[in-house]
XYZ file of C-alpha atoms in Angstrom:
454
model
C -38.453 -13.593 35.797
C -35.298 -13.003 37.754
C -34.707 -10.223 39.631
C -31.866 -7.781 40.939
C -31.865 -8.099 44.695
C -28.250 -6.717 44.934
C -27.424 -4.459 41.885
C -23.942 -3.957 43.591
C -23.232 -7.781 42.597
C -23.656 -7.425 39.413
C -21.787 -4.283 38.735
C -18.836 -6.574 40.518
C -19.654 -9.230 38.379
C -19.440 -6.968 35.384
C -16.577 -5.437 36.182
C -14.227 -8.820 37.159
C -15.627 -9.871 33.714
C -14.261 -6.618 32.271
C -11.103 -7.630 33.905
C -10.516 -10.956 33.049
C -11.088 -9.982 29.325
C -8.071 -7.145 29.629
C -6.205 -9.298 31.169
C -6.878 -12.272 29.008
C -7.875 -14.619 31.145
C -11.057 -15.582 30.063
C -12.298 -17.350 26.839
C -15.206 -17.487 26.533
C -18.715 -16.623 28.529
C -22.221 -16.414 28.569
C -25.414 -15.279 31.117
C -28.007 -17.919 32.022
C -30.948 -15.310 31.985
C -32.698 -16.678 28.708
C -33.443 -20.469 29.290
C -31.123 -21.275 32.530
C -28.286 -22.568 33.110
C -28.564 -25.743 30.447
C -29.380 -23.175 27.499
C -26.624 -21.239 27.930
C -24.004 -24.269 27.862
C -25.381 -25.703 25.109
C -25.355 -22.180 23.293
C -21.667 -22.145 24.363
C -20.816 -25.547 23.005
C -22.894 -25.396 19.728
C -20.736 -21.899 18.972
C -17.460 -23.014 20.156
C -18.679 -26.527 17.713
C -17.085 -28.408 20.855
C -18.496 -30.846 23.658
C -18.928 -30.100 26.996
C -18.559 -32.374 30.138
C -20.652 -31.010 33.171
C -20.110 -32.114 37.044
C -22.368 -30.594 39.739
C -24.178 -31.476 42.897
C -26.662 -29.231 44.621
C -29.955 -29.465 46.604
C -32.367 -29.378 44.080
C -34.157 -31.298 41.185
C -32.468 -31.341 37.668
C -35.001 -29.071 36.263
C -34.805 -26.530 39.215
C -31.071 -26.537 38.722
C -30.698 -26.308 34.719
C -33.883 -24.507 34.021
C -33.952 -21.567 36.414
C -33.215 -18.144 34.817
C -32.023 -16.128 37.836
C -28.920 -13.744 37.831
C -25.529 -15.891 37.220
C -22.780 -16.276 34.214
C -21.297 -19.023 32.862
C -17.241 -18.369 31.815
C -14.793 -20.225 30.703
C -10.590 -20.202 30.863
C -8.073 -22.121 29.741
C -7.032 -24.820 32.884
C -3.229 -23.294 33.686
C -5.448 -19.638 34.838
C -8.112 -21.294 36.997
C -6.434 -20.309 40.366
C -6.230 -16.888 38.564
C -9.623 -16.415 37.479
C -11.022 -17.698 40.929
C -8.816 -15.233 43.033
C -9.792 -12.233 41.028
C -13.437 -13.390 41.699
C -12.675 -12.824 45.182
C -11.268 -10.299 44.815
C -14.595 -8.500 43.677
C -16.502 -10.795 46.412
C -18.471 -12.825 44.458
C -19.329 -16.253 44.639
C -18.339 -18.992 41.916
C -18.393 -23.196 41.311
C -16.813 -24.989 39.078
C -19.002 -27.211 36.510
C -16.841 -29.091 34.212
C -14.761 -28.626 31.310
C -14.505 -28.263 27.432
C -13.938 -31.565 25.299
C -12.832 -32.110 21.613
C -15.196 -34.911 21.292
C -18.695 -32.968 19.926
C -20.817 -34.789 22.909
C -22.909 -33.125 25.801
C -22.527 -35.087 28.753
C -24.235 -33.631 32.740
C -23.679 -35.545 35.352
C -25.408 -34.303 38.411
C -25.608 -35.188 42.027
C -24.309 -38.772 40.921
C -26.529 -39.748 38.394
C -25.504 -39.047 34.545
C -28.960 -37.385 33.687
C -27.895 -35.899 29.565
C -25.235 -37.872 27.382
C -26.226 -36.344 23.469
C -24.612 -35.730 20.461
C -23.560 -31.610 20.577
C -24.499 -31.886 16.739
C -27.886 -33.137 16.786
C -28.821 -31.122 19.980
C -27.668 -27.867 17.642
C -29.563 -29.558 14.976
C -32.756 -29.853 16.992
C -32.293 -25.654 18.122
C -31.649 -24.838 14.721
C -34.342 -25.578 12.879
C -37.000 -23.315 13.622
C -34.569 -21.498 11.621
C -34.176 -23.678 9.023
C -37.443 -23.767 8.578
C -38.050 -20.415 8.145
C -34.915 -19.560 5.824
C -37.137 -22.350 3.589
C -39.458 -20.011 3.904
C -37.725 -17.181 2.925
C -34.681 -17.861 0.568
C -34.420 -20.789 -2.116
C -35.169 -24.145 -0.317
C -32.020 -25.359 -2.005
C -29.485 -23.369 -0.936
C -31.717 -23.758 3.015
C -31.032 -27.560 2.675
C -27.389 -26.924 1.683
C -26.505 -25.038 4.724
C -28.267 -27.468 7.243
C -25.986 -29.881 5.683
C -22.458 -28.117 5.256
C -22.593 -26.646 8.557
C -23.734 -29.630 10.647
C -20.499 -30.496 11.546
C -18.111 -28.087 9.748
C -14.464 -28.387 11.085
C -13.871 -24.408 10.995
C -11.736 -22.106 8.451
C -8.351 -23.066 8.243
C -6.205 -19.436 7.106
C -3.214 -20.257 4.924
C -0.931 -16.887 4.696
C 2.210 -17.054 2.027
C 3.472 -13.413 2.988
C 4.441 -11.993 5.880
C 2.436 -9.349 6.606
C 3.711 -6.135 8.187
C 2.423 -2.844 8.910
C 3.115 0.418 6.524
C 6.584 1.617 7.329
C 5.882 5.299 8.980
C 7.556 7.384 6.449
C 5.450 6.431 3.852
C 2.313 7.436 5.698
C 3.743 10.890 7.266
C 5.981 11.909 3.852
C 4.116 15.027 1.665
C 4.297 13.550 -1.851
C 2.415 10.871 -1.895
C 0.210 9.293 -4.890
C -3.053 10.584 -5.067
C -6.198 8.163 -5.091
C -10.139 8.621 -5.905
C -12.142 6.953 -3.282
C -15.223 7.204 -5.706
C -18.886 7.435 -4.387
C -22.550 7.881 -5.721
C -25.654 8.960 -4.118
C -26.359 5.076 -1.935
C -22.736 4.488 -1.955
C -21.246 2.962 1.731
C -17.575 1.705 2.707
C -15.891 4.931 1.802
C -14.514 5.496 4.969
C -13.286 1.979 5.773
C -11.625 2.509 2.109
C -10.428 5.669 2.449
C -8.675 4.301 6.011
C -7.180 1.478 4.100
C -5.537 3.107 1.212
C -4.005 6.107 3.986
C -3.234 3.308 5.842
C -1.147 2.132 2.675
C 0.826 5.075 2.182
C -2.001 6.923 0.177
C -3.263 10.596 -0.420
C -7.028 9.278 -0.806
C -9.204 11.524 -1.699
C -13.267 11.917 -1.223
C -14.532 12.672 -5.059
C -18.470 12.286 -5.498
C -19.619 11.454 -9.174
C -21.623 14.954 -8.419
C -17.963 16.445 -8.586
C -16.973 14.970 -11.993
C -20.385 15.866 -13.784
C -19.913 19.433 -13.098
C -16.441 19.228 -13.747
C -14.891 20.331 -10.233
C -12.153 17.641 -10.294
C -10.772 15.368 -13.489
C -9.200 12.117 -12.709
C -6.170 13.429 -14.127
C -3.899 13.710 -11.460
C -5.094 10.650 -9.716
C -3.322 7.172 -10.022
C -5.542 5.256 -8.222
C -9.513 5.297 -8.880
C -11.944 3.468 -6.450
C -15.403 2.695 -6.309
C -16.841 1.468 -3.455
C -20.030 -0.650 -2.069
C -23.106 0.024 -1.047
C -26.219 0.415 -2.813
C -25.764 3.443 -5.578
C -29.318 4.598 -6.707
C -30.765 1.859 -3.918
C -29.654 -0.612 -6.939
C -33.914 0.143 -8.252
C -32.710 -0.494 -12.097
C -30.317 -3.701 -10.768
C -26.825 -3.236 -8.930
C -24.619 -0.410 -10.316
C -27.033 -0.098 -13.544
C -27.588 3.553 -12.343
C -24.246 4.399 -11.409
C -23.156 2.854 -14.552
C -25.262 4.507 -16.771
C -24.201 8.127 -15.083
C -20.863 7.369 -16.566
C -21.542 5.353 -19.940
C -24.897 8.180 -21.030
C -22.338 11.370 -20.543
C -19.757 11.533 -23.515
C -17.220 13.762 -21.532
C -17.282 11.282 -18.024
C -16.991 8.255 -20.293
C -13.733 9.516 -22.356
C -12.237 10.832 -18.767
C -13.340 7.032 -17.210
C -11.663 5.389 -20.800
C -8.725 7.614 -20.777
C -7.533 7.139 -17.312
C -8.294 3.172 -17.677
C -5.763 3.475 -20.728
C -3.316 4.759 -19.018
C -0.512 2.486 -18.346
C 0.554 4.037 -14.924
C -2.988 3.883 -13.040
C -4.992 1.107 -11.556
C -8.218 0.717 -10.305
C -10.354 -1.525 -7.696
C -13.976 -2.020 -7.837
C -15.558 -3.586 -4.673
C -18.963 -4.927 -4.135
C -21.314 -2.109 -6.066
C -17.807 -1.062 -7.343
C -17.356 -4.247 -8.730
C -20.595 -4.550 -10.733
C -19.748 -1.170 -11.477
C -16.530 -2.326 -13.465
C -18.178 -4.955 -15.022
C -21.226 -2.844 -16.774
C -18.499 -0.557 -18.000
C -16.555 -3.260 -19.616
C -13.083 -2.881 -17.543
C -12.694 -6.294 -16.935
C -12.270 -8.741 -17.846
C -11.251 -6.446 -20.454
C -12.788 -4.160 -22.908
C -14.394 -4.208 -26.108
C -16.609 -6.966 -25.033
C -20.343 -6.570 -26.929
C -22.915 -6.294 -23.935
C -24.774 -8.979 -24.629
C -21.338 -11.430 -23.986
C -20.217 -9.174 -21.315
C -19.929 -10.576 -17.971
C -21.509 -9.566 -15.000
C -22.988 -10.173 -11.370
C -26.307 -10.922 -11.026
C -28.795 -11.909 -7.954
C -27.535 -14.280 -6.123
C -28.750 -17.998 -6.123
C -30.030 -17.678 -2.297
C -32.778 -14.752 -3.956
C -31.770 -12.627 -1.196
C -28.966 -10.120 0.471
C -25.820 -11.978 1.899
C -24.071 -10.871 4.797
C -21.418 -13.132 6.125
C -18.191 -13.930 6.974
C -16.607 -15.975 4.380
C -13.560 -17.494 3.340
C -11.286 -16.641 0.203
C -8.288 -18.031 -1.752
C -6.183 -15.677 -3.377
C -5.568 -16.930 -6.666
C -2.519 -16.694 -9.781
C -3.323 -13.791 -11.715
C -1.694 -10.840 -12.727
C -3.540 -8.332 -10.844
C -0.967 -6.102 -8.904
C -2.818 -5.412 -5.882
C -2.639 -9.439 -5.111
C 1.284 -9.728 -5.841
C 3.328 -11.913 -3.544
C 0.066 -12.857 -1.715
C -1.188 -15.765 -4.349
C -2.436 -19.165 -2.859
C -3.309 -17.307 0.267
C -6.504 -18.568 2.176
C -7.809 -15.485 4.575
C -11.693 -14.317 5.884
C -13.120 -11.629 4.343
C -16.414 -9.874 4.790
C -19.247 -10.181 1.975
C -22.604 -7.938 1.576
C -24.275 -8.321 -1.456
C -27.929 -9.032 -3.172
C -26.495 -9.211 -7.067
C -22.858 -10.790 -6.686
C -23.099 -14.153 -8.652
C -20.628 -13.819 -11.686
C -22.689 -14.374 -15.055
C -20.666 -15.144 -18.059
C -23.779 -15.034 -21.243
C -20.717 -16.430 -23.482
C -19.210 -19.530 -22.122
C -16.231 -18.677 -24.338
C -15.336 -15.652 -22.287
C -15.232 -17.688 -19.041
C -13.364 -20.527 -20.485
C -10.380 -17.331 -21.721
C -10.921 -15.412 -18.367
C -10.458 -19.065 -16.555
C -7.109 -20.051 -19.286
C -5.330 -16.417 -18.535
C -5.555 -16.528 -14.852
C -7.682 -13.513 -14.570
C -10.032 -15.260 -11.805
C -8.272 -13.477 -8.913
C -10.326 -14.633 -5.818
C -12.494 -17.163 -5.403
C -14.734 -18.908 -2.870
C -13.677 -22.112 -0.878
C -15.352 -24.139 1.773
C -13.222 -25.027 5.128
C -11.245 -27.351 3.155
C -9.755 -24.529 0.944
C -12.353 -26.296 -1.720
C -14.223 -24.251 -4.742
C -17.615 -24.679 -5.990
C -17.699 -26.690 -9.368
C -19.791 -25.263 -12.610
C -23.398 -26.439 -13.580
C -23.226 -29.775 -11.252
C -25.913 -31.871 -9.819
C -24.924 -30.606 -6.853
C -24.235 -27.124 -7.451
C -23.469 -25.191 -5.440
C -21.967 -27.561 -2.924
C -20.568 -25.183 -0.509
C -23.581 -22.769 0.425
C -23.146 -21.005 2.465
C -19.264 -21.213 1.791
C -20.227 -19.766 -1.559
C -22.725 -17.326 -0.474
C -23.607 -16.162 -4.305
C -23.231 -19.332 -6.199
C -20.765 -18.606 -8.749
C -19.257 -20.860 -11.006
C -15.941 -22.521 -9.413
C -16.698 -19.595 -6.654
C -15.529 -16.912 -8.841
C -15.884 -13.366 -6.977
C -13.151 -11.595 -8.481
C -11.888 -10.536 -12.160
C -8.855 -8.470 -12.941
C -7.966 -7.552 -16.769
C -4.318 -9.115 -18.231
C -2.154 -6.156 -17.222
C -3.385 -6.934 -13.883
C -3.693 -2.781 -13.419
C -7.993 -2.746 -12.970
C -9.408 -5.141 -10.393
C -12.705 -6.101 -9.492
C -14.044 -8.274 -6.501
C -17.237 -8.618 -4.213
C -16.146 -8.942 -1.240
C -14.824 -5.922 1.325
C -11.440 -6.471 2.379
C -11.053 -2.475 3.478
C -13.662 -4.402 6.435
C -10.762 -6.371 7.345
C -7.405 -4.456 6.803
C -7.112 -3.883 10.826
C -6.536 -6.954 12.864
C -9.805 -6.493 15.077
C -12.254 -6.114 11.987
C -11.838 -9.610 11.984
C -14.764 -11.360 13.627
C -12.422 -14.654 14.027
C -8.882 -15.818 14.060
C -6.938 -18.595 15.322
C -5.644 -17.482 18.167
C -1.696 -18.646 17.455
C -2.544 -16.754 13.886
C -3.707 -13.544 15.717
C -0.943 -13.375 18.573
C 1.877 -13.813 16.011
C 0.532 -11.174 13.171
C 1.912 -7.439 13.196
C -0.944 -6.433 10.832
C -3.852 -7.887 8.730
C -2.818 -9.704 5.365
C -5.394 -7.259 3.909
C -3.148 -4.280 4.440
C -0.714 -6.131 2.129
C -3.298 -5.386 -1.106
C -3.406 -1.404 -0.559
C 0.679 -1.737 0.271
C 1.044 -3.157 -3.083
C -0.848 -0.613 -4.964
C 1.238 2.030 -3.117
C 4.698 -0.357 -4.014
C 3.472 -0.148 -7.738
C 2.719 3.227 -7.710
C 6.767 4.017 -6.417
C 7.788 1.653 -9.220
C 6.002 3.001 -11.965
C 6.671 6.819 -12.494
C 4.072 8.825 -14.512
């Protein structure tokens, strides 16, 4: 096990690491405490999906050299800020050697003391330190969708973002003015994301406000004088009956909640956005596609073709539809966050999906890195797991009715309406934004709102 001789050093080490990330000099990095030195690049490469060529010479055997687990930190910079990077090491005293570099080509190749002693494929090393893994998510989800992912992320290229807007942050007066339209942030007991939402929409230019379905059953607060109602994610009831089948029932069993729910849905200047829970919310009450659907036809979300919860950073296209929270922003390809057991669109009536899929009112879907969707019912279906995380048909996870006024999607974009909620982002893509293209969906519900007096 290795031990601290110096604890001094590695507070300096921490802190000219600290350093080097504010001053943005540093990429990428890594300690060599779990496995040594050789662990730790090959961890680097396989999550950077690179190659790696290594040059060293020291006085001792290979496995000494790679295997040993004692204090040290492998980082990496761009080439123009070595000189930088080494004299601010100095700076804080501490010794440093350089090993190689970063290559496009996906090989691992370690030359040491002369001799070229590893020359492997990066993808079939990641392969190899994968699949305990693997084997286990056989284990543990549907085999299928296991062998899927092995396969589409062997050697997966990466996202690629496509942005048709230009987005911009909300202009200040609309955020500090008095009158400003009211919206619900709904919530039931198991409900989560109501604070990321509730940031989003005041982000947008919103008075959001915090209303509990406890508050409409005993009739402290109508959603009269609110233009925007939504419900959020999370797990209302702990899903027991199936996802949003509680929540949905609270509203559909009480004859005063469901005319106040129906009225405000009729009302031509108010829009609504189910997300996640929300979303299978919308659907058991019939908003969308639209309503009047029997409940046998009516779509809905079910469990997901994995058989468990999916948590993952995904990638979405914005598609042609007339839902007004997605104006201006169609054909856009961005990351969103997903987090969902039941989020697999089920149409019982193939008619339905084949009118939803003829008016446009598919208003996300699911593509692979290649800005690809899933097809419907094919031998391989569904091609893209994990890409499509629920395996909906043609990677449906979003429905908006044909005024475009009630939305409903799975995934959580109020996760990703701030620049750092993103996990990843090209860095040209993240130096030259002013704010998140999520923003853009909460600042058209607030542009609608201004254009469309009550």
């Amino acid at each position: 096990s290795p031990d601290v001789e110096e604890p001094g050093v590695l507070k300096k080490t921490f802190e000219a690491v600290q350093r080097l990330i504010l001053e943005d000099t540093i990429l990428s990095g890594h300690d060599i405490s779990d496995g040594g030195l050789i662990i730790t690049i090959l961890e680097m490469a396989f999550s950077g999906n690179c190659g790696v060529h290594i040059k060293m010479k020291a006085n001792a055997s290979p496995i000494e050299r790679f295997f040993a687990e004692e204090l040290g930190a492998v980082i990496e910079c761009k080439k123009g800020d070595i000189d930088r990077v080494k004299k601010i090491l100095e700076e804080y005293g501490l010794d440093y050697i350089e090993i190689g570099e970063t290559i496009e080509t996906k090989e691992v190749i370690i030359d040491y003391n002369g001799e070229r002693i590893l020359h492997a494929d990066m993808r079939v090393l990641r392969s190899i330190w994968e699949e305990t893994s693997y084997q286990i998510e056989r284990l543990q989800t549907n085999p299928l969708c296991a062998d899927r992912e092995k396969r589409n992320i062997y050697d997966r290229k990466g996202p690629e973002y496509i942005i048709t807007f230009v987005p911009e942050e909300t202009p200040r007066h609309l955020i500090e003015v008095n009158d400003k339209p009211n919206v619900a942030i709904l919530r039931e007991e198991g409900s989560n994301g109501d604070r990321e939402m509730t940031s989003a929409f005041y982000h947008a230019g919103f008075s959001p406000w915090d209303i509990t379905m406890t508050d409409l059953i005993e009739n402290k607060i109508t959603l009269e004088k609110f233009r925007g109602v939504v419900a959020v994610g999370g797990f209302s009831y702990a899903d027991v009956p199936e996802s949003a089948k509680g929540w949905a029932s609270v509203i559909r069993f009480n004859s005063r909640l469901k005319e106040m729910f129906d009225e405000f849905y009729r009302r031509p200047d108010t829009f609504s956005l189910g997300v996640c829970n929300g979303c299978q919310l919308f659907a058991l009450l019939g908003w969308v596609p639209w309503q009047g659907i029997e409940d046998e036809r009516q779509p809905r979300f079910v469990r997901n073709q994995s058989g468990r919860f999916e948590s993952r950073w995904v990638t979405v296209k914005i598609k042609k539809s007339p839902a007004i929270m997605f104006e201006g922003m169609e054909g856009s390809i961005l990351g969103v966050w997903v987090a969902h057991g039941e989020g697999r669109v089920y149409f019982p009536d193939p008619k339905i999906m084949e009118e939803v899929l003829k008016k446009n009112l598919v208003a996300l879907t699911f593509v692979d890195d290649y800005g690809r969707e899933d097809g419907f019912e094919s031998d391989i279906y569904p091609y893209s797991y994990p890409f499509n995380p629920n395996g909906s048909p043609y990677g449906i996870t979003g429905l908006c009715t044909e005024d475009g006024r009630h939305l409903a999607i799975m995934p959580h974009p109020e996760r990703a309406f701030l620049k750092w909620q993103w996990p990843w982002m090209p860095e040209e893509l993240n130096k030259s934004l002013k704010a998140s293209p999520w923003l853009r969906m909460f600042q058209n519900a607030r542009a609608w709102c201004d254009k469309v007096k009550r």
